[in-house]
Amino acid sequence: MKKVFKLFGMLLSVLVLGLVLASCDNSQDEPGEKTYTVTFYDGGSTDVVLDTQEVKEGEKATNWTPDPKADGSVFRGWYSTPSLSHEFDFDEPITKDTAVFSMWATVAEDNNKWEITGNLSGDLAASDWGKGHKDTDIFALDKVEGEPNVFEGTFGLIEGNEFQFAVFEFAGTEVTWKYQMGGSLLEDGNDEYFEKVGNYLDPSTGYKANIKVKVSGLYKFTITTDLVTPTAGVIEVERLGDFTVDVYFAPFIGGTPAGGANTTSYEDLKFPVGKAVGDNIVWTGEFSFNAGELLQIYMVDKDYSVQLSGLNKSIDKDNTDAENVNINSANEIEIINSGKYKVVVTADKEVAEEVTNEYVVVNKSTYADENKYEKYTVAINRIGNYETTKGVVYDTFNFKYNGNGTDHTVYLRNGAKFPNVKEPTVSEGQAVSGWYYLEGEEKHGISYNREVYQTTGKTYEVNYEVVDANTKDNRDFKLTGLATVDGVETDWSKYTSLKQTNNYTYEAEIVVNDNASFQIVSYWYGLHQGVFLRGGNVVSKDVIKTDDHSNITILKAGTYKLSLNSITKEITITPVTK
């Protein structure tokens, strides 16, 4: 019996010990007892540990600020990923060992030109995405004195505008983004005024996102740049007040002087503020133009773009200098002789709701009316010799005609296009193949109204080459449009060369569908010369639409032989029977 009780006592002891041990094991799984290590790293790598914290499970890590760095870098905060794209949430309970990474903003000297760029309005309407403005400061932010990488700028913005801040690089005619600052860098607390939009909404690339204006206003921006770590930049903003001009209304010059048909960044090609004169508003500007310039005058705001000079209705022929100005077949203003010109744009006052010393606000319902063009007139007259603009770098091109010295000069600035140049007199049976200038021994062709030039302040002499029956034409004539050229299918974005069959004849077999249209253009020294051969150059009128002088439009689908005489610029098109 004693043995039984003794055995029972032993079993009971084992059972009690087991319960005690089990109880101890269960206590390790209770919340708040297990701990995890939170490691704070220097930058976006795990090379340097700044500190560690032991945090009980379910509790939170403690936010703290590391000591300043000797190189002056500014601490921007803690992030949960090495890419520094997602901020670390100190309100989130810790449930595992956790890595936290510090973002440091560098303070290296930044001497770049930062500017606002995007789809903007008012006096910023000519900004345009990614265009860059090398020769004007209207879009630029000013560097803050004494700060290595801080810039300020104040801009009036309209609801719906989208923009970024950027630095651009200019190489020849190419403009590329160098640095940019966008949506994710905008300081917190501005959701009422702005939102982040566009293709770059991921936090790691959010510094490239667009900033969209939700509330119109006059805004002061202070940007702190970081050329090493783009995500460490900061855009601070202060709303200074209302900006109530929902349509900013002012004409400007487009065309070859500005490098394009409907936009310009040149301050000296913009009109002063319009003034109320009787029942009209009048804008008066004085501008210098080269002979051969093709101009348009535009009224541009965020909703409308009206080409005033593009319609004969808008030209005040009675008060325009016909000896020096022509309205060509493309409804462009064509300058006949170089000089300084006075341009007057007059608008019926009913198009405006208000005129102040800073802007004109347009009555949209009138502005959008189908008869809007009749509410404006443009008069243009030569008032003197060509005057270069102070502070603008020009290249000077002196043209020689027939060996008799300089007869014509063109002043070209950055971003402009070469104007048309009058043809010299040549002998019968000859044609000018193109103009060129020399840099050392290298010839450079000139492209009329096509290539955008970047200038260096040099002066060049310009000469021309002549082709005749005994001289090989070294131009390349290409067809563009809706046709198959010698078995190569082309369209309006492609250019296919014609075969040169002798000194001045070019040929191709073309296949077209009904009413297919195309043009022929010439290239010289690799540049599009701006020469367009269209319906008016075709001598075999029976196969084309004779009323179509813009393009060559063949009436009937089929296969045709096309032959071009480059001296006379005559085109013959004949059906091919197969």
Coordinates of C-alpha atoms in Angstrom, one line a residue:
M1 CA 0.0 0.0 0.0
K2 CA 2.8 2.3 0.8
K3 CA 4.4 1.5 -2.5
V4 CA 1.1 2.4 -4.3
F5 CA 0.9 5.8 -2.5
K6 CA 4.6 6.4 -3.2
L7 CA 4.1 5.7 -6.8
F8 CA 1.0 7.9 -6.9
G9 CA 3.0 10.7 -5.3
M10 CA 5.8 10.4 -7.8
L11 CA 3.3 10.6 -10.7
L12 CA 1.6 13.6 -9.1
S13 CA 5.0 15.4 -8.8
V14 CA 5.7 14.7 -12.5
L15 CA 2.3 16.0 -13.4
V16 CA 2.7 19.2 -11.4
L17 CA 6.2 19.8 -12.8
G18 CA 4.9 19.4 -16.3
L19 CA 2.1 21.9 -15.7
V20 CA 4.6 24.4 -14.3
L21 CA 6.9 23.9 -17.3
A22 CA 4.0 24.3 -19.7
S23 CA 2.9 27.4 -17.9
C24 CA 6.4 28.8 -18.3
D25 CA 6.4 28.1 -22.0
N26 CA 2.9 29.6 -22.5
S27 CA 4.1 32.8 -20.8
Q28 CA 6.7 33.4 -23.6
D29 CA 3.9 33.7 -26.3
E30 CA 1.9 36.3 -24.4
P31 CA 1.9 39.8 -26.2
G32 CA 4.3 42.4 -24.9
E33 CA 6.9 39.9 -23.7
K34 CA 8.7 39.0 -27.0
T35 CA 11.1 41.7 -28.2
Y36 CA 12.4 42.7 -31.7
T37 CA 15.3 44.7 -32.9
V38 CA 14.7 47.9 -34.9
T39 CA 17.9 48.9 -36.7
F40 CA 18.4 52.4 -37.9
Y41 CA 20.8 52.7 -40.9
D42 CA 22.7 55.6 -42.4
G43 CA 21.3 56.3 -45.9
G44 CA 19.9 53.6 -48.2
S45 CA 22.3 50.8 -47.3
T46 CA 23.0 48.5 -44.4
D47 CA 26.7 49.5 -44.2
V48 CA 26.5 51.9 -41.3
V49 CA 24.3 51.4 -38.2
L50 CA 23.2 54.7 -36.5
D51 CA 21.3 53.1 -33.6
T52 CA 19.2 50.1 -32.6
Q53 CA 16.1 49.8 -30.4
E54 CA 14.7 46.8 -28.7
V55 CA 11.0 47.0 -28.9
K56 CA 8.4 44.6 -27.3
E57 CA 6.1 42.9 -29.7
G58 CA 3.1 45.1 -30.5
E59 CA 4.7 48.3 -29.3
K60 CA 6.1 51.1 -31.4
A61 CA 9.6 52.3 -32.3
T62 CA 10.6 55.7 -31.1
N63 CA 11.2 58.4 -33.6
W64 CA 14.4 60.4 -33.2
T65 CA 16.8 62.7 -35.1
P66 CA 20.4 61.7 -35.7
D67 CA 23.3 64.1 -35.2
P68 CA 24.1 66.4 -38.1
K69 CA 26.6 65.3 -40.6
A70 CA 30.0 67.0 -40.9
D71 CA 29.4 67.6 -44.7
G72 CA 26.3 69.7 -43.9
S73 CA 23.7 67.1 -45.2
V74 CA 20.2 67.8 -43.9
F75 CA 18.2 64.9 -42.3
R76 CA 14.9 64.4 -44.2
G77 CA 13.4 61.5 -42.3
W78 CA 13.2 57.7 -41.9
Y79 CA 12.2 55.3 -44.6
S80 CA 11.2 51.7 -44.7
T81 CA 13.0 50.8 -47.9
P82 CA 16.6 51.3 -49.1
S83 CA 15.2 53.1 -52.1
L84 CA 14.0 55.8 -49.7
S85 CA 10.6 55.7 -51.4
H86 CA 8.2 54.9 -48.5
E87 CA 8.3 56.8 -45.2
F88 CA 8.6 54.7 -42.1
D89 CA 5.4 54.7 -40.0
F90 CA 6.3 55.1 -36.4
D91 CA 2.6 54.5 -35.5
E92 CA 2.7 51.0 -36.8
P93 CA 3.3 48.2 -34.1
I94 CA 6.5 46.3 -34.4
T95 CA 5.9 42.5 -35.1
K96 CA 9.4 41.5 -36.4
D97 CA 13.0 42.6 -36.7
T98 CA 12.8 45.8 -38.7
A99 CA 15.3 47.9 -40.8
V100 CA 14.8 51.7 -41.0
F101 CA 16.8 53.9 -43.4
S102 CA 17.7 57.6 -43.1
M103 CA 17.3 60.1 -45.9
W104 CA 19.9 62.8 -46.1
A105 CA 19.6 65.8 -48.4
T106 CA 22.9 67.0 -49.8
V107 CA 23.7 70.7 -49.9
A108 CA 26.0 70.8 -52.8
E109 CA 26.1 74.1 -54.8
D110 CA 23.5 74.2 -57.5
N111 CA 24.0 76.8 -60.2
N112 CA 21.5 75.4 -62.7
K113 CA 18.7 77.4 -64.1
W114 CA 15.5 76.0 -62.6
E115 CA 12.2 76.9 -64.4
I116 CA 8.6 76.0 -64.2
T117 CA 7.5 73.9 -67.2
G118 CA 4.1 72.5 -68.2
N119 CA 0.7 73.2 -69.4
L120 CA 0.3 76.7 -68.1
S121 CA -1.7 79.9 -68.7
G122 CA -1.4 83.6 -68.7
D123 CA 2.0 85.0 -69.3
L124 CA 3.4 81.4 -68.7
A125 CA 1.3 80.0 -71.6
A126 CA 4.4 79.7 -73.9
S127 CA 6.1 77.4 -71.4
D128 CA 5.2 74.0 -73.0
W129 CA 6.3 70.7 -71.6
G130 CA 10.0 70.0 -71.8
K131 CA 10.8 72.9 -74.2
G132 CA 13.2 74.7 -72.0
H133 CA 14.0 78.4 -72.3
K134 CA 17.6 79.3 -72.7
D135 CA 17.2 82.9 -73.5
T136 CA 14.4 84.2 -71.2
D137 CA 13.9 84.3 -67.5
I138 CA 10.1 84.6 -67.4
F139 CA 9.8 81.0 -66.3
A140 CA 12.9 80.9 -64.1
L141 CA 13.2 80.8 -60.3
D142 CA 15.7 83.0 -58.6
K143 CA 18.5 81.5 -56.5
V144 CA 18.2 82.6 -52.9
E145 CA 21.3 84.7 -51.9
G146 CA 23.6 82.8 -49.4
E147 CA 21.9 79.4 -50.0
P148 CA 23.7 76.8 -52.1
N149 CA 20.7 75.0 -53.4
V150 CA 17.5 77.1 -52.7
F151 CA 15.5 78.8 -55.4
E152 CA 12.3 81.0 -55.2
G153 CA 9.7 82.0 -57.8
T154 CA 6.2 83.5 -57.7
F155 CA 3.7 82.4 -60.4
G156 CA 0.0 83.0 -61.1
L157 CA -1.6 79.6 -61.7
I158 CA -5.0 78.6 -63.0
E159 CA -7.1 75.6 -62.0
G160 CA -6.3 72.7 -64.2
N161 CA -2.7 73.8 -65.0
E162 CA -0.1 71.0 -64.6
F163 CA 3.6 71.6 -64.1
Q164 CA 7.0 70.6 -62.7
F165 CA 10.2 72.4 -61.9
A166 CA 13.1 71.3 -64.2
V167 CA 16.5 72.0 -65.5
F168 CA 17.1 71.5 -69.3
E169 CA 20.2 70.8 -71.3
F170 CA 20.7 72.3 -74.8
A171 CA 22.8 70.4 -77.4
G172 CA 22.3 71.8 -80.9
T173 CA 18.6 71.6 -81.6
E174 CA 18.0 68.9 -78.9
V175 CA 16.5 69.8 -75.6
T176 CA 16.6 67.2 -72.8
W177 CA 15.6 67.0 -69.2
K178 CA 18.5 67.1 -66.8
Y179 CA 16.9 67.4 -63.4
Q180 CA 13.2 67.6 -62.4
M181 CA 11.1 68.1 -59.2
G182 CA 7.5 67.1 -59.1
G183 CA 4.5 65.9 -57.1
S184 CA 6.0 63.8 -54.3
L185 CA 8.4 66.6 -53.3
L186 CA 5.6 69.0 -52.5
E187 CA 5.4 69.7 -48.8
D188 CA 2.5 68.2 -46.8
G189 CA -0.6 70.3 -46.2
N190 CA -1.2 71.5 -49.8
D191 CA -3.9 69.0 -50.8
E192 CA -6.4 71.8 -50.9
Y193 CA -4.5 73.5 -53.7
F194 CA -2.6 70.8 -55.6
E195 CA -2.7 67.2 -56.5
K196 CA -0.1 64.7 -57.8
V197 CA -1.0 63.4 -61.3
G198 CA 0.7 61.8 -64.3
N199 CA 2.6 58.6 -65.1
Y200 CA 5.0 58.8 -62.1
L201 CA 2.8 58.2 -59.0
D202 CA 4.9 55.5 -57.4
P203 CA 6.8 57.0 -54.4
S204 CA 10.2 56.0 -55.8
T205 CA 9.6 58.0 -59.0
G206 CA 7.1 60.5 -57.6
Y207 CA 9.6 63.3 -57.9
K208 CA 8.8 63.1 -61.6
A209 CA 5.0 63.3 -61.2
N210 CA 3.1 66.4 -62.4
I211 CA 1.6 68.9 -60.0
K212 CA -2.0 69.8 -60.9
V213 CA -3.6 73.0 -59.7
K214 CA -6.9 72.6 -57.9
V215 CA -7.4 76.2 -56.8
S216 CA -6.3 79.2 -58.9
G217 CA -4.0 81.6 -57.1
L218 CA -0.8 83.5 -56.9
Y219 CA 1.8 81.1 -55.4
K220 CA 5.3 81.6 -54.1
F221 CA 7.4 78.5 -54.5
T222 CA 10.6 77.8 -52.6
I223 CA 12.5 74.7 -53.9
T224 CA 15.4 73.1 -52.1
T225 CA 17.2 71.0 -54.7
D226 CA 19.2 67.8 -54.3
L227 CA 21.3 66.9 -57.4
V228 CA 22.5 63.6 -55.8
T229 CA 19.3 62.2 -54.2
P230 CA 16.3 63.6 -56.2
T231 CA 13.8 62.3 -53.8
A232 CA 15.3 64.4 -51.0
G233 CA 14.3 67.7 -52.6
V234 CA 11.6 69.8 -51.2
I235 CA 9.0 72.1 -52.8
E236 CA 7.5 74.6 -50.3
V237 CA 4.6 76.7 -51.3
E238 CA 2.8 79.8 -50.0
R239 CA -0.4 81.0 -51.4
L240 CA -0.2 84.8 -51.6
G241 CA -3.8 85.4 -52.8
D242 CA -6.3 85.0 -55.6
F243 CA -5.3 84.9 -59.2
T244 CA -8.6 85.7 -61.0
V245 CA -7.5 86.0 -64.6
D246 CA -9.1 82.8 -66.0
V247 CA -8.1 83.8 -69.5
Y248 CA -5.0 85.8 -70.1
F249 CA -5.3 87.5 -73.4
A250 CA -2.3 88.9 -75.4
P251 CA -1.0 88.4 -78.9
F252 CA 2.5 87.2 -79.7
I253 CA 4.6 86.5 -82.8
G254 CA 4.9 82.9 -84.0
G255 CA 6.6 81.5 -87.1
T256 CA 10.3 81.3 -88.2
P257 CA 11.6 84.0 -85.8
A258 CA 10.4 82.0 -82.8
G259 CA 11.2 78.6 -84.2
G260 CA 7.6 77.5 -84.5
A261 CA 4.2 78.3 -85.7
N262 CA 2.3 78.7 -82.4
T263 CA 4.6 79.4 -79.5
T264 CA 7.5 81.6 -78.5
S265 CA 9.7 82.1 -75.5
Y266 CA 11.2 85.4 -76.6
E267 CA 10.1 88.3 -74.6
D268 CA 10.9 90.7 -77.4
L269 CA 8.4 89.0 -79.7
K270 CA 5.5 89.6 -77.3
F271 CA 3.3 92.6 -77.5
P272 CA 3.0 95.1 -74.6
V273 CA -0.3 95.1 -72.7
G274 CA -3.4 96.1 -74.7
K275 CA -4.8 99.6 -74.2
A276 CA -8.4 100.7 -74.5
V277 CA -8.8 103.1 -77.4
G278 CA -12.4 104.2 -78.0
D279 CA -14.5 101.2 -78.8
N280 CA -11.4 99.0 -79.3
I281 CA -8.5 97.4 -77.5
V282 CA -5.2 98.0 -79.3
W283 CA -1.9 96.2 -79.0
T284 CA 1.1 97.8 -80.6
G285 CA 4.5 96.2 -80.9
E286 CA 7.8 96.9 -82.8
F287 CA 9.8 93.9 -84.0
S288 CA 12.7 93.3 -86.3
F289 CA 12.3 90.7 -89.0
N290 CA 14.6 89.2 -91.7
A291 CA 13.5 89.1 -95.3
G292 CA 11.8 85.8 -95.9
E293 CA 10.4 85.4 -92.4
L294 CA 7.0 83.7 -92.3
L295 CA 4.9 85.0 -89.4
Q296 CA 1.7 84.3 -87.7
I297 CA 0.2 86.4 -84.9
Y298 CA -1.6 84.4 -82.2
M299 CA -4.0 85.1 -79.4
V300 CA -3.3 82.4 -76.9
D301 CA -4.7 81.4 -73.6
K302 CA -5.5 78.2 -71.8
D303 CA -8.6 77.5 -73.8
Y304 CA -8.1 79.0 -77.3
S305 CA -5.4 79.6 -79.9
V306 CA -6.5 82.0 -82.6
Q307 CA -4.2 82.6 -85.6
L308 CA -5.2 86.1 -86.5
S309 CA -3.0 86.6 -89.5
G310 CA -3.9 83.2 -90.8
L311 CA -7.1 84.5 -92.3
N312 CA -7.4 87.3 -94.8
K313 CA -10.4 88.6 -92.8
S314 CA -8.0 89.6 -90.1
I315 CA -5.5 91.6 -92.2
D316 CA -6.0 95.3 -92.5
K317 CA -4.9 95.5 -96.1
D318 CA -5.6 99.3 -96.4
N319 CA -3.1 100.0 -93.6
T320 CA -0.5 97.3 -94.3
D321 CA 2.7 98.0 -96.2
A322 CA 2.3 96.0 -99.5
E323 CA 5.8 96.8 -100.7
N324 CA 7.3 95.1 -97.7
V325 CA 4.6 92.6 -96.5
N326 CA 2.8 89.9 -98.4
I327 CA 0.1 87.5 -97.4
N328 CA 1.2 84.3 -99.1
S329 CA -0.9 81.4 -100.4
A330 CA -0.6 79.6 -97.0
N331 CA -2.2 82.7 -95.3
E332 CA 1.1 83.6 -93.6
I333 CA 2.6 87.0 -93.2
E334 CA 5.7 87.0 -95.4
I335 CA 8.3 89.7 -94.9
I336 CA 9.7 90.9 -98.2
N337 CA 12.5 93.2 -96.9
S338 CA 14.5 93.0 -93.7
G339 CA 13.8 95.7 -91.2
K340 CA 12.0 96.9 -88.1
Y341 CA 8.3 96.7 -88.3
K342 CA 5.4 98.2 -86.4
V343 CA 2.6 95.7 -85.8
V344 CA -0.9 96.9 -84.6
V345 CA -3.5 94.4 -83.5
T346 CA -7.0 95.9 -82.9
A347 CA -9.9 94.1 -81.2
D348 CA -13.5 95.1 -80.8
K349 CA -13.9 95.9 -77.1
E350 CA -16.8 93.6 -76.7
V351 CA -14.4 90.7 -76.7
A352 CA -13.0 91.9 -73.4
E353 CA -14.6 92.1 -70.0
E354 CA -11.9 94.1 -68.4
V355 CA -8.7 96.0 -69.3
T356 CA -6.1 96.8 -66.6
N357 CA -2.5 97.8 -66.7
E358 CA -1.5 94.1 -66.5
Y359 CA -4.0 92.1 -68.5
V360 CA -7.1 91.8 -70.6
V361 CA -9.8 89.3 -69.6
V362 CA -11.7 87.8 -72.4
N363 CA -15.4 87.4 -72.7
K364 CA -15.3 83.7 -73.5
S365 CA -18.7 83.5 -75.2
T366 CA -17.7 86.2 -77.7
Y367 CA -14.2 84.8 -78.1
A368 CA -15.6 81.4 -79.0
D369 CA -18.1 82.8 -81.4
E370 CA -17.8 81.6 -85.0
N371 CA -17.3 85.1 -86.2
K372 CA -14.4 85.7 -83.7
Y373 CA -11.9 86.4 -86.5
E374 CA -13.8 89.4 -87.8
K375 CA -13.4 91.0 -84.4
Y376 CA -9.7 91.5 -84.9
T377 CA -7.5 93.3 -87.5
V378 CA -3.8 93.3 -88.0
A379 CA -1.8 96.0 -89.7
I380 CA 2.0 95.7 -90.3
N381 CA 4.4 98.4 -91.7
R382 CA 8.2 98.7 -92.1
I383 CA 9.5 101.6 -90.0
G384 CA 13.3 101.3 -90.2
N385 CA 16.3 99.0 -90.5
Y386 CA 16.7 95.7 -88.7
E387 CA 17.7 96.1 -85.1
T388 CA 19.3 93.3 -83.0
T389 CA 18.0 92.9 -79.5
K390 CA 20.5 93.8 -76.7
G391 CA 21.7 90.7 -74.8
V392 CA 20.6 88.3 -77.6
V393 CA 23.3 86.2 -79.3
Y394 CA 23.0 86.1 -83.1
D395 CA 24.8 84.3 -85.9
T396 CA 25.1 86.6 -88.9
F397 CA 24.8 85.1 -92.4
N398 CA 25.9 87.3 -95.3
F399 CA 24.5 86.0 -98.6
K400 CA 26.4 86.6 -101.8
Y401 CA 24.5 86.8 -105.1
N402 CA 26.2 86.4 -108.5
G403 CA 29.6 87.1 -107.1
N404 CA 28.8 90.8 -106.5
G405 CA 29.4 90.9 -102.8
T406 CA 27.0 90.8 -99.9
D407 CA 23.5 91.4 -101.0
H408 CA 21.5 90.1 -98.1
T409 CA 22.0 89.5 -94.4
V410 CA 20.1 87.2 -92.0
Y411 CA 20.4 87.5 -88.3
L412 CA 19.6 84.2 -86.6
R413 CA 19.1 83.7 -82.8
N414 CA 18.9 80.5 -80.7
G415 CA 15.9 78.4 -81.5
A416 CA 14.9 80.3 -84.6
K417 CA 14.5 78.9 -88.1
F418 CA 16.1 80.1 -91.3
P419 CA 13.8 82.3 -93.3
N420 CA 13.2 81.9 -97.0
V421 CA 15.9 83.6 -99.1
K422 CA 15.3 85.1 -102.5
E423 CA 16.7 83.1 -105.4
P424 CA 19.7 84.6 -107.3
T425 CA 19.5 85.1 -111.0
V426 CA 20.9 82.1 -113.0
S427 CA 21.3 81.4 -116.7
E428 CA 18.6 79.6 -118.6
G429 CA 18.7 75.8 -118.1
Q430 CA 20.2 76.2 -114.6
A431 CA 18.8 76.0 -111.1
V432 CA 20.1 76.7 -107.6
S433 CA 20.5 73.4 -105.9
G434 CA 21.0 75.0 -102.5
W435 CA 22.8 77.5 -100.2
Y436 CA 25.7 76.6 -97.9
Y437 CA 28.2 78.1 -95.5
L438 CA 31.6 76.9 -94.5
E439 CA 33.0 76.0 -91.1
G440 CA 36.6 75.3 -91.9
E441 CA 36.5 73.1 -94.9
E442 CA 33.1 71.6 -94.1
K443 CA 30.0 72.7 -96.0
H444 CA 26.7 73.1 -94.1
G445 CA 23.5 73.3 -96.0
I446 CA 20.7 75.7 -95.0
S447 CA 17.2 74.4 -94.3
Y448 CA 14.5 77.0 -94.8
N449 CA 11.7 77.1 -92.2
R450 CA 12.6 73.6 -91.0
E451 CA 15.6 73.2 -88.7
V452 CA 15.8 75.0 -85.4
Y453 CA 19.3 76.6 -85.0
Q454 CA 21.5 77.1 -82.0
T455 CA 23.8 80.1 -82.4
T456 CA 27.3 81.0 -81.1
G457 CA 27.7 84.6 -82.2
K458 CA 29.7 83.8 -85.4
T459 CA 29.6 85.5 -88.8
Y460 CA 29.4 83.3 -92.0
E461 CA 29.5 84.0 -95.7
V462 CA 26.8 82.1 -97.6
N463 CA 27.2 80.8 -101.2
Y464 CA 25.1 78.8 -103.5
E465 CA 25.6 75.9 -105.9
V466 CA 24.1 75.7 -109.4
V467 CA 23.0 72.6 -111.3
D468 CA 22.5 72.3 -115.0
A469 CA 22.3 69.5 -117.6
N470 CA 26.1 69.0 -117.4
T471 CA 26.3 69.0 -113.6
K472 CA 25.1 66.3 -111.3
D473 CA 22.5 67.5 -108.8
N474 CA 23.6 66.3 -105.4
R475 CA 20.2 66.8 -103.8
D476 CA 18.1 63.9 -102.5
F477 CA 14.4 64.1 -103.4
K478 CA 12.1 62.1 -101.2
L479 CA 8.4 61.2 -101.4
T480 CA 6.3 61.3 -98.3
G481 CA 2.6 60.5 -98.1
L482 CA 0.2 57.6 -99.0
A483 CA 2.0 55.5 -101.6
T484 CA 4.3 52.6 -102.2
V485 CA 7.6 53.8 -103.7
D486 CA 9.7 51.2 -105.6
G487 CA 8.2 48.5 -103.3
V488 CA 8.6 50.5 -100.1
E489 CA 5.4 51.4 -98.3
T490 CA 5.5 54.9 -97.0
D491 CA 3.2 57.3 -95.1
W492 CA 3.2 60.9 -93.9
S493 CA 5.8 60.1 -91.2
K494 CA 8.2 58.4 -93.6
Y495 CA 10.4 59.6 -96.5
T496 CA 11.5 57.4 -99.4
S497 CA 14.1 58.5 -101.9
L498 CA 13.5 58.7 -105.6
K499 CA 16.2 57.1 -107.8
Q500 CA 18.5 59.6 -109.6
T501 CA 18.7 58.4 -113.2
N502 CA 20.9 61.2 -114.6
N503 CA 22.3 64.6 -113.6
Y504 CA 18.9 66.1 -113.0
T505 CA 16.2 63.4 -113.4
Y506 CA 14.7 61.4 -110.5
E507 CA 12.3 58.5 -111.0
A508 CA 10.2 56.0 -109.1
E509 CA 7.5 53.5 -109.6
I510 CA 4.6 54.3 -107.3
V511 CA 1.5 52.3 -106.3
V512 CA -1.4 54.3 -104.9
N513 CA -5.0 53.7 -103.9
D514 CA -7.9 56.0 -105.0
N515 CA -7.4 59.6 -104.1
A516 CA -4.0 58.9 -102.4
S517 CA -2.0 62.0 -101.7
F518 CA 1.7 62.7 -101.3
Q519 CA 4.4 65.3 -101.7
I520 CA 8.1 65.4 -102.7
V521 CA 10.6 67.2 -100.7
S522 CA 14.3 67.9 -101.2
Y523 CA 17.3 67.3 -98.9
W524 CA 20.7 68.8 -99.3
Y525 CA 23.7 68.1 -97.1
G526 CA 21.4 66.0 -95.0
L527 CA 18.9 68.8 -94.2
H528 CA 15.3 69.2 -95.3
Q529 CA 15.5 72.3 -97.5
G530 CA 11.9 73.3 -96.9
V531 CA 11.2 72.7 -100.6
F532 CA 7.8 71.1 -101.2
L533 CA 6.7 69.9 -104.6
R534 CA 3.0 69.6 -104.8
G535 CA 0.1 69.4 -107.3
G536 CA 1.2 72.6 -109.0
N537 CA 4.5 71.0 -110.1
V538 CA 2.7 68.2 -112.0
V539 CA 2.5 68.7 -115.8
S540 CA 0.4 65.6 -116.5
K541 CA -2.8 67.1 -115.1
D542 CA -5.1 64.4 -116.5
V543 CA -4.0 61.9 -113.7
I544 CA -4.3 64.2 -110.7
K545 CA -6.9 66.4 -109.0
T546 CA -6.3 69.7 -110.6
D547 CA -8.0 71.6 -107.8
D548 CA -5.6 70.2 -105.2
H549 CA -2.5 72.3 -105.0
S550 CA -1.5 71.3 -101.5
N551 CA -0.7 67.7 -102.3
I552 CA -0.3 65.5 -105.4
T553 CA -3.5 63.5 -105.4
I554 CA -3.9 60.8 -108.0
L555 CA -7.4 60.2 -109.2
K556 CA -7.4 56.4 -109.8
A557 CA -5.7 53.5 -107.9
G558 CA -2.9 51.8 -109.8
T559 CA 0.8 51.7 -110.6
Y560 CA 2.4 54.8 -112.1
K561 CA 5.8 56.0 -113.2
L562 CA 6.9 59.3 -111.6
S563 CA 9.6 61.4 -113.1
L564 CA 11.1 64.7 -111.7
N565 CA 13.2 67.2 -113.5
S566 CA 15.1 68.9 -110.7
I567 CA 16.0 71.9 -112.8
T568 CA 12.5 72.9 -113.8
K569 CA 10.9 71.1 -110.8
E570 CA 8.3 69.6 -113.2
I571 CA 6.8 66.3 -112.3
T572 CA 5.4 63.9 -114.9
I573 CA 3.1 61.0 -113.8
T574 CA 2.1 58.3 -116.3
P575 CA 0.2 55.0 -115.7
V576 CA 2.1 51.8 -116.0
T577 CA 0.4 48.9 -117.7
K578 CA 1.2 45.5 -116.2

